[in-house]
Short mmCIF file of C-alpha atoms in Angstrom, two decimals:
data_model
loop_
_atom_site.label_atom_id
_atom_site.label_comp_id
_atom_site.label_asym_id
_atom_site.label_seq_id
_atom_site.Cartn_x
_atom_site.Cartn_y
_atom_site.Cartn_z
CA MET A 1 10.55 11.83 15.83
CA SER A 2 13.18 9.83 14.00
CA VAL A 3 15.96 12.41 13.93
CA ALA A 4 17.44 13.55 17.22
CA ASN A 5 18.29 17.13 16.26
CA ASN A 6 16.23 18.84 13.56
CA SER A 7 16.83 22.44 14.63
CA ASN A 8 18.68 23.27 11.40
CA LYS A 9 16.46 21.24 9.09
CA GLU A 10 13.19 21.92 7.30
CA ARG A 11 10.23 19.62 7.75
CA VAL A 12 8.88 17.55 4.87
CA PHE A 13 5.27 16.39 5.18
CA ILE A 14 4.44 12.78 4.30
CA PHE A 15 1.25 12.26 2.28
CA ASP A 16 0.43 8.56 2.10
CA THR A 17 -1.80 7.37 -0.74
CA THR A 18 -1.62 3.62 -0.15
CA LEU A 19 -5.39 3.46 0.34
CA ARG A 20 -6.08 5.34 -2.90
CA ASP A 21 -3.29 5.13 -5.47
CA GLY A 22 -1.89 1.96 -3.92
CA GLU A 23 -5.25 0.22 -4.10
CA GLN A 24 -5.42 1.00 -7.80
CA SER A 25 -2.76 -1.68 -8.35
CA PRO A 26 -4.47 -4.54 -10.22
CA GLY A 27 -5.32 -7.14 -7.58
CA ALA A 28 -4.66 -4.93 -4.56
CA THR A 29 -8.29 -4.36 -3.54
CA MET A 30 -8.72 -4.14 0.23
CA THR A 31 -11.77 -4.74 2.39
CA LEU A 32 -13.06 -1.99 4.68
CA GLU A 33 -11.60 -3.74 7.72
CA GLU A 34 -8.20 -3.96 6.04
CA LYS A 35 -8.32 -0.28 5.04
CA LEU A 36 -9.04 0.69 8.63
CA GLN A 37 -6.14 -1.45 9.86
CA VAL A 38 -3.79 0.21 7.34
CA ALA A 39 -5.07 3.68 8.25
CA GLU A 40 -4.49 3.00 11.95
CA ALA A 41 -0.91 1.88 11.25
CA LEU A 42 -0.25 5.00 9.17
CA ASP A 43 -1.70 7.27 11.84
CA ASP A 44 0.31 5.59 14.60
CA MET A 45 3.47 5.93 12.52
CA GLY A 46 3.09 9.69 12.17
CA VAL A 47 1.93 10.09 8.56
CA ASP A 48 0.78 13.70 8.09
CA ILE A 49 -1.91 13.18 5.44
CA ILE A 50 -3.73 9.94 4.61
CA GLU A 51 -5.46 9.86 1.22
CA ALA A 52 -8.23 7.43 2.09
CA GLY A 53 -9.84 6.93 -1.32
CA PHE A 54 -11.83 8.33 -4.21
CA PRO A 55 -15.34 8.93 -2.78
CA ILE A 56 -17.19 9.30 -6.11
CA ALA A 57 -15.86 5.96 -7.44
CA SER A 58 -18.39 3.83 -5.58
CA ASN A 59 -20.49 3.68 -2.42
CA GLY A 60 -17.81 1.37 -1.02
CA ASP A 61 -15.08 3.92 -1.61
CA PHE A 62 -17.22 6.67 -0.09
CA GLU A 63 -17.98 4.61 3.02
CA ALA A 64 -14.30 3.70 3.37
CA VAL A 65 -13.22 7.36 3.32
CA VAL A 66 -15.92 8.19 5.88
CA ALA A 67 -14.82 5.32 8.13
CA VAL A 68 -11.15 6.29 7.92
CA ALA A 69 -12.05 9.94 8.56
CA LYS A 70 -13.93 8.97 11.70
CA GLN A 71 -11.17 6.66 12.96
CA VAL A 72 -7.99 8.67 12.35
CA LYS A 73 -6.90 10.73 15.35
CA LYS A 74 -3.83 12.71 14.25
CA ALA A 75 -3.41 12.75 10.48
CA ARG A 76 -5.35 14.83 7.98
CA VAL A 77 -7.66 12.71 5.83
CA ALA A 78 -7.93 13.46 2.11
CA GLY A 79 -10.45 12.39 -0.50
CA LEU A 80 -9.66 12.53 -4.22
CA ALA A 81 -11.92 14.33 -6.69
CA ARG A 82 -11.76 15.08 -10.38
CA ALA A 83 -12.40 18.69 -11.40
CA ILE A 84 -16.11 17.91 -11.56
CA THR A 85 -18.78 19.45 -9.32
CA ALA A 86 -20.27 16.10 -8.23
CA ASP A 87 -16.82 14.66 -7.40
CA ILE A 88 -15.89 17.61 -5.23
CA ASP A 89 -19.22 17.60 -3.38
CA ARG A 90 -18.89 13.88 -2.71
CA ALA A 91 -15.32 14.25 -1.44
CA GLY A 92 -16.37 17.14 0.81
CA GLU A 93 -19.18 15.05 2.25
CA ALA A 94 -16.79 12.19 3.00
CA VAL A 95 -13.94 14.13 4.64
CA ARG A 96 -16.19 16.37 6.74
CA HIS A 97 -16.14 13.56 9.31
CA ALA A 98 -12.39 13.99 9.84
CA GLN A 99 -10.85 16.17 12.52
CA GLN A 100 -8.84 17.67 9.66
CA GLY A 101 -10.25 17.05 6.20
CA ARG A 102 -8.69 17.76 2.79
CA ILE A 103 -10.14 17.71 -0.71
CA HIS A 104 -7.57 16.72 -3.31
CA THR A 105 -8.77 17.75 -6.76
CA PHE A 106 -6.96 17.42 -10.06
CA VAL A 107 -7.11 18.19 -13.75
CA SER A 108 -4.88 17.24 -16.69
CA THR A 109 -2.49 19.90 -17.98
CA SER A 110 -0.18 18.27 -20.55
CA PRO A 111 -0.80 18.77 -24.28
CA ILE A 112 -1.26 15.04 -24.88
CA HIS A 113 -3.88 14.79 -22.11
CA LEU A 114 -5.69 17.95 -23.23
CA ALA A 115 -5.85 16.75 -26.82
CA HIS A 116 -6.79 13.10 -26.28
CA GLN A 117 -8.35 12.80 -22.82
CA MET A 118 -9.72 16.18 -21.76
CA LYS A 119 -10.44 17.54 -25.27
CA LYS A 120 -10.12 21.06 -23.79
CA THR A 121 -8.13 24.17 -24.64
CA GLU A 122 -5.66 25.72 -22.21
CA ASP A 123 -8.06 28.59 -21.48
CA GLU A 124 -10.87 26.15 -20.74
CA VAL A 125 -8.61 24.29 -18.31
CA ILE A 126 -7.74 27.54 -16.51
CA GLU A 127 -11.46 28.27 -16.08
CA ILE A 128 -12.05 24.75 -14.74
CA ILE A 129 -9.23 25.13 -12.20
CA ALA A 130 -10.52 28.49 -10.93
CA ARG A 131 -14.10 27.24 -10.58
CA THR A 132 -13.49 23.81 -9.03
CA VAL A 133 -10.74 24.83 -6.59
CA ALA A 134 -12.99 27.65 -5.34
CA GLN A 135 -15.83 25.14 -4.93
CA ALA A 136 -13.59 22.85 -2.88
CA ARG A 137 -12.32 25.73 -0.75
CA ASN A 138 -15.91 26.63 0.10
CA LEU A 139 -16.31 23.14 1.56
CA VAL A 140 -13.00 22.77 3.45
CA ASP A 141 -10.09 24.97 4.49
CA ASP A 142 -7.49 22.51 3.19
CA VAL A 143 -7.49 22.07 -0.59
CA GLU A 144 -4.84 20.33 -2.65
CA TRP A 145 -4.73 20.85 -6.41
CA SER A 146 -2.83 18.56 -8.78
CA ALA A 147 -1.70 19.14 -12.35
CA MET A 148 -2.01 15.65 -13.79
CA ASP A 149 0.96 14.86 -16.06
CA ALA A 150 2.77 17.99 -14.85
CA THR A 151 6.18 16.75 -15.97
CA ARG A 152 5.04 16.74 -19.61
CA THR A 153 3.37 20.15 -19.36
CA PRO A 154 5.02 23.30 -20.84
CA LEU A 155 6.35 25.42 -17.96
CA GLU A 156 4.60 28.62 -19.04
CA PHE A 157 1.18 26.97 -19.02
CA LEU A 158 2.01 25.13 -15.78
CA LYS A 159 2.81 28.52 -14.18
CA ARG A 160 -0.62 29.86 -15.23
CA CYS A 161 -2.33 26.80 -13.78
CA VAL A 162 -0.49 26.97 -10.45
CA ASP A 163 -1.11 30.71 -10.13
CA THR A 164 -4.83 30.20 -10.83
CA ALA A 165 -5.13 27.35 -8.33
CA ILE A 166 -3.47 29.30 -5.52
CA LYS A 167 -5.60 32.40 -6.21
CA ALA A 168 -8.71 30.20 -6.08
CA GLY A 169 -7.75 28.91 -2.62
CA ALA A 170 -5.48 25.89 -3.03
CA THR A 171 -3.21 25.45 0.00
CA THR A 172 -1.13 22.60 -1.51
CA ILE A 173 0.08 22.39 -5.10
CA ASN A 174 1.01 18.93 -6.39
CA LEU A 175 3.04 18.59 -9.58
CA PRO A 176 2.91 14.84 -10.21
CA ASP A 177 5.10 12.77 -12.47
CA THR A 178 1.99 10.80 -13.41
CA VAL A 179 3.62 8.47 -15.92
CA GLY A 180 7.09 8.20 -14.35
CA TYR A 181 8.68 10.16 -17.18
CA ALA A 182 10.93 12.63 -15.36
CA VAL A 183 14.61 12.39 -14.44
CA PRO A 184 15.87 13.95 -11.19
CA GLU A 185 17.66 16.98 -12.67
CA GLU A 186 14.66 18.18 -14.70
CA HIS A 187 12.31 17.41 -11.80
CA PHE A 188 14.44 19.63 -9.57
CA ARG A 189 14.38 22.40 -12.20
CA MET A 190 10.62 22.20 -12.66
CA PHE A 191 9.91 22.78 -8.98
CA LYS A 192 12.57 25.42 -8.57
CA THR A 193 11.35 27.34 -11.65
CA ILE A 194 7.66 27.23 -10.72
CA ILE A 195 8.25 28.20 -7.09
CA GLU A 196 10.51 31.09 -8.06
CA SER A 197 8.31 32.29 -10.94
CA VAL A 198 4.75 32.17 -9.56
CA PRO A 199 4.19 35.40 -7.54
CA ASN A 200 2.02 33.82 -4.81
CA ALA A 201 3.91 30.51 -4.55
CA ASP A 202 4.73 31.22 -0.91
CA LYS A 203 1.03 30.84 -0.03
CA ALA A 204 1.05 27.11 -0.76
CA ILE A 205 3.07 23.99 0.05
CA PHE A 206 4.40 22.26 -3.06
CA SER A 207 4.18 18.49 -3.34
CA VAL A 208 5.83 15.69 -5.33
CA HIS A 209 3.98 12.59 -6.51
CA CYS A 210 6.24 10.29 -8.52
CA HIS A 211 5.59 6.99 -10.27
CA ASP A 212 8.30 4.39 -10.74
CA ASP A 213 7.98 3.46 -14.42
CA LEU A 214 11.69 4.14 -15.00
CA GLY A 215 12.75 3.20 -11.47
CA MET A 216 13.34 6.81 -10.41
CA ALA A 217 10.31 7.61 -8.21
CA VAL A 218 12.31 7.98 -4.98
CA ALA A 219 15.16 9.88 -6.67
CA ASN A 220 12.68 12.22 -8.38
CA SER A 221 10.83 12.78 -5.10
CA LEU A 222 14.01 13.80 -3.32
CA ALA A 223 15.04 16.01 -6.26
CA GLY A 224 11.66 17.74 -6.01
CA VAL A 225 12.25 18.40 -2.32
CA ALA A 226 15.64 19.87 -3.16
CA GLY A 227 13.82 22.11 -5.66
CA GLY A 228 11.47 23.46 -3.01
CA ALA A 229 8.70 20.90 -2.50
CA ARG A 230 7.86 20.19 1.14
CA GLN A 231 5.38 17.35 0.78
CA ILE A 232 6.12 13.87 -0.58
CA GLU A 233 3.26 11.69 -1.80
CA CYS A 234 4.13 8.02 -1.46
CA THR A 235 2.87 4.56 -0.56
CA ILE A 236 3.93 1.74 1.73
CA ASN A 237 6.01 -0.82 -0.20
CA GLY A 238 5.82 1.44 -3.26
CA LEU A 239 2.37 0.03 -4.02
CA GLY A 240 0.61 1.75 -6.92
CA GLU A 241 -0.48 1.71 -10.53
CA ARG A 242 1.80 0.10 -13.11
CA ALA A 243 5.33 0.03 -11.60
CA GLY A 244 4.10 1.70 -8.41
CA ASN A 245 4.74 4.92 -6.49
CA ALA A 246 7.66 6.26 -4.52
CA ALA A 247 8.01 4.00 -1.47
CA LEU A 248 7.33 5.77 1.83
CA GLU A 249 9.91 3.74 3.70
CA GLU A 250 12.59 4.59 1.15
CA VAL A 251 12.08 8.37 1.04
CA VAL A 252 11.80 8.56 4.82
CA MET A 253 14.95 6.53 5.49
CA ALA A 254 16.86 8.36 2.75
CA LEU A 255 16.13 11.68 4.46
CA ARG A 256 16.95 10.23 7.87
CA THR A 257 20.16 8.46 6.84
CA ARG A 258 21.53 11.18 4.56
CA GLY A 259 20.64 14.24 6.58
CA ASP A 260 24.13 15.52 5.80
CA ALA A 261 23.27 15.80 2.11
CA MET A 262 19.56 16.60 2.51
CA PRO A 263 18.81 18.96 5.41
CA PHE A 264 15.20 17.84 5.89
CA TYR A 265 13.26 15.71 8.35
CA THR A 266 9.90 13.99 8.70
CA ASP A 267 7.80 13.13 11.73
CA ILE A 268 7.63 9.44 10.83
CA GLU A 269 8.45 6.98 13.62
CA THR A 270 10.76 4.80 11.56
CA THR A 271 10.73 1.84 13.95
CA GLN A 272 7.17 1.16 12.72
CA LEU A 273 8.10 0.93 9.04
CA SER A 274 8.53 -2.85 9.01
CA ARG A 275 5.18 -3.36 10.75
CA ALA A 276 3.40 -1.05 8.30
CA SER A 277 4.99 -2.93 5.42
CA ARG A 278 3.71 -6.26 6.75
CA ILE A 279 0.21 -4.90 7.32
CA VAL A 280 -0.05 -3.45 3.81
CA SER A 281 1.42 -6.57 2.24
CA ALA A 282 -1.16 -8.73 4.02
CA ALA A 283 -4.08 -6.38 3.29
CA SER A 284 -3.23 -5.95 -0.39
CA ASN A 285 -2.04 -9.55 -0.85
CA PHE A 286 1.09 -8.18 -2.54
CA PRO A 287 4.21 -9.92 -1.18
CA VAL A 288 7.27 -7.72 -0.70
CA GLN A 289 10.18 -8.66 -2.96
CA TYR A 290 13.14 -10.15 -1.09
CA ASN A 291 15.60 -7.44 -2.16
CA LYS A 292 13.21 -4.54 -1.55
CA ALA A 293 15.06 -1.63 0.07
CA ILE A 294 14.46 -1.06 3.80
CA VAL A 295 11.75 -3.70 4.41
CA GLY A 296 12.66 -6.64 2.16
CA LYS A 297 13.57 -9.99 3.65
CA ASN A 298 17.16 -9.59 2.40
CA ALA A 299 17.55 -5.89 3.23
CA PHE A 300 19.77 -6.72 6.21
CA ALA A 301 20.98 -10.19 5.16
CA HIS A 302 24.64 -10.86 4.38
CA GLU A 303 25.86 -14.00 2.62
CA SER A 304 29.17 -12.94 1.07
CA GLY A 305 32.14 -14.08 3.15
CA ILE A 306 33.73 -10.64 2.91
CA HIS A 307 30.50 -8.98 4.05
CA GLN A 308 30.02 -11.41 6.91
CA ASP A 309 33.59 -10.86 8.09
CA GLY A 310 33.09 -7.09 8.08
CA MET A 311 29.74 -7.37 9.90
CA LEU A 312 31.29 -9.45 12.65
CA LYS A 313 33.96 -6.81 13.19
CA ASN A 314 31.75 -3.74 12.87
CA ALA A 315 28.17 -3.66 11.52
CA GLU A 316 28.75 -0.23 9.99
CA THR A 317 31.13 -1.76 7.46
CA TYR A 318 28.17 -2.99 5.40
CA GLU A 319 25.06 -1.49 7.04
CA ILE A 320 24.22 2.21 6.76
CA MET A 321 21.26 1.84 9.11
CA THR A 322 20.36 -0.70 11.76
CA PRO A 323 17.57 -3.25 11.37
CA ALA A 324 16.12 -1.96 14.66
CA SER A 325 15.81 1.57 13.22
CA VAL A 326 13.08 0.31 10.85
CA GLY A 327 11.54 -2.17 13.29
CA ILE A 328 13.18 -5.36 12.00
CA LYS A 329 14.16 -7.93 14.63
CA GLU A 330 16.06 -11.17 14.42
CA THR A 331 13.81 -14.20 13.92
CA THR A 332 13.58 -15.61 17.44
CA LEU A 333 12.33 -18.85 18.93
CA VAL A 334 9.27 -17.95 20.93
CA MET A 335 6.76 -20.43 22.24
CA GLY A 336 5.42 -23.92 21.95
CA LYS A 337 2.20 -25.84 22.39
CA HIS A 338 2.20 -25.30 26.15
CA SER A 339 2.22 -21.50 25.89
CA GLY A 340 -0.91 -19.82 27.22
CA ARG A 341 -3.13 -16.94 26.13
CA ALA A 342 -1.28 -14.33 28.19
CA ALA A 343 2.10 -15.23 26.69
CA PHE A 344 0.61 -15.25 23.19
CA LYS A 345 -1.01 -11.85 23.72
CA ASP A 346 2.30 -10.42 24.98
CA LYS A 347 4.08 -11.80 21.91
CA LEU A 348 1.47 -10.28 19.58
CA LYS A 349 1.91 -6.91 21.28
CA GLU A 350 5.69 -7.18 20.89
CA LEU A 351 5.19 -7.86 17.17
CA GLY A 352 2.91 -4.83 16.82
CA TYR A 353 -0.53 -6.51 16.81
CA GLU A 354 -3.55 -5.66 18.92
CA LEU A 355 -6.48 -7.93 18.08
CA GLY A 356 -10.09 -7.82 19.19
CA ASP A 357 -11.43 -10.66 21.34
CA ASN A 358 -12.80 -12.76 18.48
CA ALA A 359 -9.77 -12.23 16.23
CA PHE A 360 -7.44 -13.00 19.13
CA GLN A 361 -9.25 -16.23 19.96
CA GLU A 362 -9.10 -17.39 16.33
CA ALA A 363 -5.41 -16.48 16.08
CA PHE A 364 -4.63 -18.25 19.36
CA GLN A 365 -6.40 -21.41 18.21
CA ARG A 366 -4.45 -21.39 14.93
CA PHE A 367 -1.23 -20.87 16.92
CA LYS A 368 -1.99 -23.90 19.09
CA ASP A 369 -2.78 -25.97 16.00
CA LEU A 370 0.48 -24.84 14.42
CA ALA A 371 2.47 -25.60 17.59
CA ASP A 372 1.06 -29.15 17.55
CA ARG A 373 2.29 -29.65 13.99
CA LYS A 374 5.55 -27.69 13.95
CA LYS A 375 8.57 -28.34 16.18
CA HIS A 376 9.63 -24.70 16.56
CA VAL A 377 7.37 -21.65 16.31
CA TYR A 378 9.19 -18.44 15.40
CA ASP A 379 8.18 -14.79 15.35
CA ALA A 380 7.92 -14.97 11.54
CA ASP A 381 5.49 -17.89 11.87
CA ILE A 382 3.22 -15.88 14.14
CA VAL A 383 3.36 -12.85 11.82
CA ALA A 384 2.37 -15.05 8.86
CA LEU A 385 -0.39 -16.69 10.89
CA VAL A 386 -1.97 -13.42 12.03
CA ASP A 387 -1.64 -11.71 8.64
CA ASP A 388 -3.24 -14.75 7.01
CA GLU A 389 -6.11 -14.65 9.52
CA VAL A 390 -6.75 -10.94 8.89
CA GLY A 391 -6.64 -11.41 5.12
CA SER A 392 -9.32 -14.15 5.23
CA VAL A 393 -11.89 -12.35 7.38
CA GLY A 394 -15.28 -12.28 5.65
CA ASP A 395 -14.47 -14.90 3.01
CA ARG A 396 -17.71 -16.37 1.60
CA ILE A 397 -16.00 -19.49 0.24
CA LYS A 398 -14.01 -21.53 2.74
CA LEU A 399 -12.03 -24.76 2.73
CA VAL A 400 -13.60 -27.47 4.91
CA ASP A 401 -11.63 -30.57 3.94
CA MET A 402 -9.27 -31.71 1.19
CA GLU A 403 -7.58 -34.94 0.12
CA VAL A 404 -4.99 -35.05 -2.66
CA VAL A 405 -3.71 -38.24 -4.31
CA SER A 406 -0.62 -38.00 -6.50
CA LYS A 407 1.42 -40.62 -8.31
CA THR A 408 4.62 -40.24 -10.33
CA GLY A 409 3.66 -40.53 -13.98
CA GLY A 410 0.05 -41.24 -12.96
CA THR A 411 -3.15 -39.55 -11.90
CA HIS A 412 -3.30 -36.48 -9.67
CA LYS A 413 -6.69 -36.19 -8.01
CA CYS A 414 -8.19 -33.76 -5.46
CA SER A 415 -11.32 -34.42 -3.42
CA ILE A 416 -12.38 -31.19 -1.76
CA THR A 417 -15.22 -29.99 0.44
CA LEU A 418 -16.05 -26.28 0.31
CA SER A 419 -18.41 -24.10 2.30
CA VAL A 420 -20.11 -21.41 0.22
CA ASP A 421 -22.14 -19.01 2.36
CA GLY A 422 -22.41 -21.74 4.97
CA VAL A 423 -23.57 -24.48 2.57
CA GLU A 424 -21.13 -27.36 2.12
CA SER A 425 -20.52 -29.20 -1.14
CA ALA A 426 -17.96 -31.82 -2.19
CA VAL A 427 -16.29 -32.37 -5.56
CA THR A 428 -13.47 -34.49 -6.99
CA TYR A 429 -11.35 -33.42 -9.96
CA GLU A 430 -8.13 -34.44 -11.69
CA GLY A 431 -5.21 -32.37 -12.93
CA THR A 432 -1.75 -32.58 -14.48
CA GLY A 433 -0.25 -32.14 -11.00
CA SER A 434 -1.38 -31.86 -7.39
CA VAL A 435 -1.83 -28.07 -7.44
CA ASP A 436 -3.56 -28.18 -10.83
CA ALA A 437 -5.99 -30.80 -9.46
CA ILE A 438 -6.70 -28.61 -6.42
CA PHE A 439 -7.37 -25.49 -8.46
CA ASN A 440 -9.54 -27.44 -10.93
CA ALA A 441 -11.57 -28.92 -8.06
CA ILE A 442 -12.16 -25.47 -6.55
CA LYS A 443 -13.29 -24.05 -9.91
CA GLU A 444 -15.67 -26.99 -10.38
CA GLY A 445 -17.04 -26.67 -6.85
CA VAL A 446 -17.63 -22.93 -7.07
CA GLY A 447 -18.75 -22.84 -10.68
CA GLN A 448 -16.31 -20.12 -11.70
CA ASN A 449 -13.37 -20.27 -14.10
CA PRO A 450 -10.93 -17.41 -13.35
CA HIS A 451 -7.62 -17.06 -15.16
CA LEU A 452 -4.58 -17.87 -13.00
CA VAL A 453 -2.19 -14.95 -13.40
CA LEU A 454 0.38 -15.88 -10.75
CA TYR A 455 1.13 -18.74 -8.38
CA ALA A 456 4.14 -18.77 -6.06
CA ILE A 457 5.29 -20.57 -2.91
CA ASP A 458 7.68 -19.22 -0.29
CA GLY A 459 8.96 -20.59 3.01
CA VAL A 460 8.16 -18.40 6.02
CA THR A 461 11.20 -19.72 7.92
CA GLY A 462 13.85 -22.37 7.32
CA GLY A 463 13.55 -26.09 7.89
CA THR A 464 11.46 -28.90 6.40
CA ASP A 465 8.61 -28.12 8.81
CA ALA A 466 8.49 -24.44 7.82
CA GLN A 467 5.15 -22.88 6.99
CA ALA A 468 4.56 -22.48 3.27
CA SER A 469 3.37 -19.05 2.22
CA ALA A 470 1.33 -19.32 -0.98
CA HIS A 471 0.55 -16.41 -3.30
CA VAL A 472 -2.16 -16.55 -5.99
CA ARG A 473 -3.40 -13.88 -8.39
CA LEU A 474 -6.60 -14.39 -10.41
CA GLU A 475 -8.34 -12.48 -13.18
CA MET A 476 -12.07 -12.73 -13.91
CA ASN A 477 -14.49 -10.43 -15.73
CA GLY A 478 -11.89 -7.69 -16.00
CA ARG A 479 -11.12 -7.72 -12.27
CA ILE A 480 -7.84 -8.91 -10.75
CA ALA A 481 -7.38 -9.99 -7.13
CA SER A 482 -4.59 -11.55 -5.11
CA GLY A 483 -4.72 -14.05 -2.27
CA ASN A 484 -2.21 -15.25 0.34
CA ALA A 485 -2.22 -18.08 2.85
CA ALA A 486 0.30 -19.65 5.23
CA GLU A 487 0.21 -23.30 6.31
CA PRO A 488 2.74 -26.02 7.18
CA ASP A 489 1.16 -28.06 4.36
CA THR A 490 2.09 -26.55 0.98
CA LEU A 491 -0.98 -27.95 -0.77
CA VAL A 492 -3.38 -26.64 1.87
CA ALA A 493 -1.68 -23.24 1.70
CA SER A 494 -2.12 -23.27 -2.08
CA ALA A 495 -5.82 -24.10 -1.82
CA ARG A 496 -6.49 -21.44 0.79
CA ALA A 497 -4.57 -18.79 -1.16
CA TYR A 498 -6.59 -19.62 -4.29
CA LEU A 499 -9.83 -19.36 -2.32
CA ASN A 500 -8.72 -16.07 -0.77
CA ALA A 501 -8.08 -14.62 -4.23
CA LEU A 502 -11.34 -16.03 -5.60
CA ASN A 503 -13.31 -14.48 -2.74
CA ARG A 504 -11.76 -11.12 -3.54
CA VAL A 505 -12.18 -11.24 -7.30
CA MET A 506 -15.88 -12.01 -6.87
CA ILE A 507 -16.48 -8.92 -4.72
CA GLU A 508 -18.45 -6.35 -6.70
CA ARG A 509 -16.70 -2.99 -6.69
CA GLY A 510 -17.99 0.08 -8.49
CA ALA A 511 -15.40 1.51 -10.82
CA ALA A 512 -17.38 4.22 -12.56
CA ALA A 513 -14.92 7.01 -11.90
CA GLN A 514 -11.64 5.14 -11.80
CA GLY A 515 -10.61 5.76 -15.37
CA ALA A 516 -8.85 9.07 -14.86
CA LEU A 517 -7.09 9.41 -11.53
CA ALA A 518 -4.41 11.87 -10.49
CA GLY A 519 -0.94 10.38 -10.10
#
């Protein structure tokens, strides 16, 4: 537990929806293996409820929820369901494999949703809530009900909905700020009013689920807790639709750091926050912004002379929490090309990784190759190497060989050999620059023409021999996917990142039920 003395504080439960709402971010699709890795990290960290997916959306989503439910040892596992009989049955079937399963069902309640999306009257919605919550409660003991777009719903109708849901068997009531519309003061008042006005409110735990469209998701979440909510729904790195969700690491560290102002605690082991952030960033292929609170690369960096002077005298002058409290260590020189398997395995364990035999052997070989090419190998290099390896598992299209010829004011040409499902083919193509030639050659070799949404390069560490971390986002046939890769050679990193994104965007994913999701 992160806080030493919680005897005078109330517990707040952490509901993580990275695998459901977070994965709805365009381009953030995760493979089953990546979802299981994220779920394991969340469970190890002490997350109370893991929302593993939306079982009715596709067979892949269903199988992912089942797999997470079977793997997770401590947390409750939730599956999302619309207020539709088939959705609820499918969610119940998926979470029955968990030691503690939850069905999370939702229905719209705001006038704008009822008029344009639901096309239902208030009385019809009340009937739907009573019927579907009761159905869910007959399948599991733990039922969460959400009022989609609660913050734009008239309070009197919201009271009726909450009362109906609790009477029908809901054990958790979620009042989400689905479109990120609320401000903290009114969010506080909404929870306080509903909890004080609904006669049987004490029979359920109230929950906040805030989106960050106006940059107030964390503030609104904490205001909701002050108003009586005792569950926060959030995601690692704030991943989520549009501008994202409340960031788990931010709400947890806010409660831990400002316990004087907010007398609440969570059971999250905060020293694992940085590791969870890295795992989710690698799995989703969404890099964390440098100035991201708590887990960003600059979160504990100080460049100003005044700041540096204060830090040297006393770290508390400019740091309200320690890097170690969230699992961030100084970048340290570790090993070289003569380091053996045992030393590498110990270093991986220190960095929070436990790999299977095959994955370890592949990572070790890449480490040795890197050590041959790079003078100094740092912790950050190994993190990038392993995350890159995990993110490329199962890729159908792989880079075999590449040669790039560039000339100032002249031709830029890429000759590339690709392996597609084990069959190699070679192609040469020109471009306006080296990277353009590489991407054109890949498109020609694969026979696909995705739209390049984003391309960025970052240095993993300092120095001219630093690994380049490349980020690519592609769009094709209405699907968006992101890819990352880390290599000492910037052009090779760019090619591998493009291929990683292309592999993902070509994965068929059912999306039949993804048009109307809670939160």
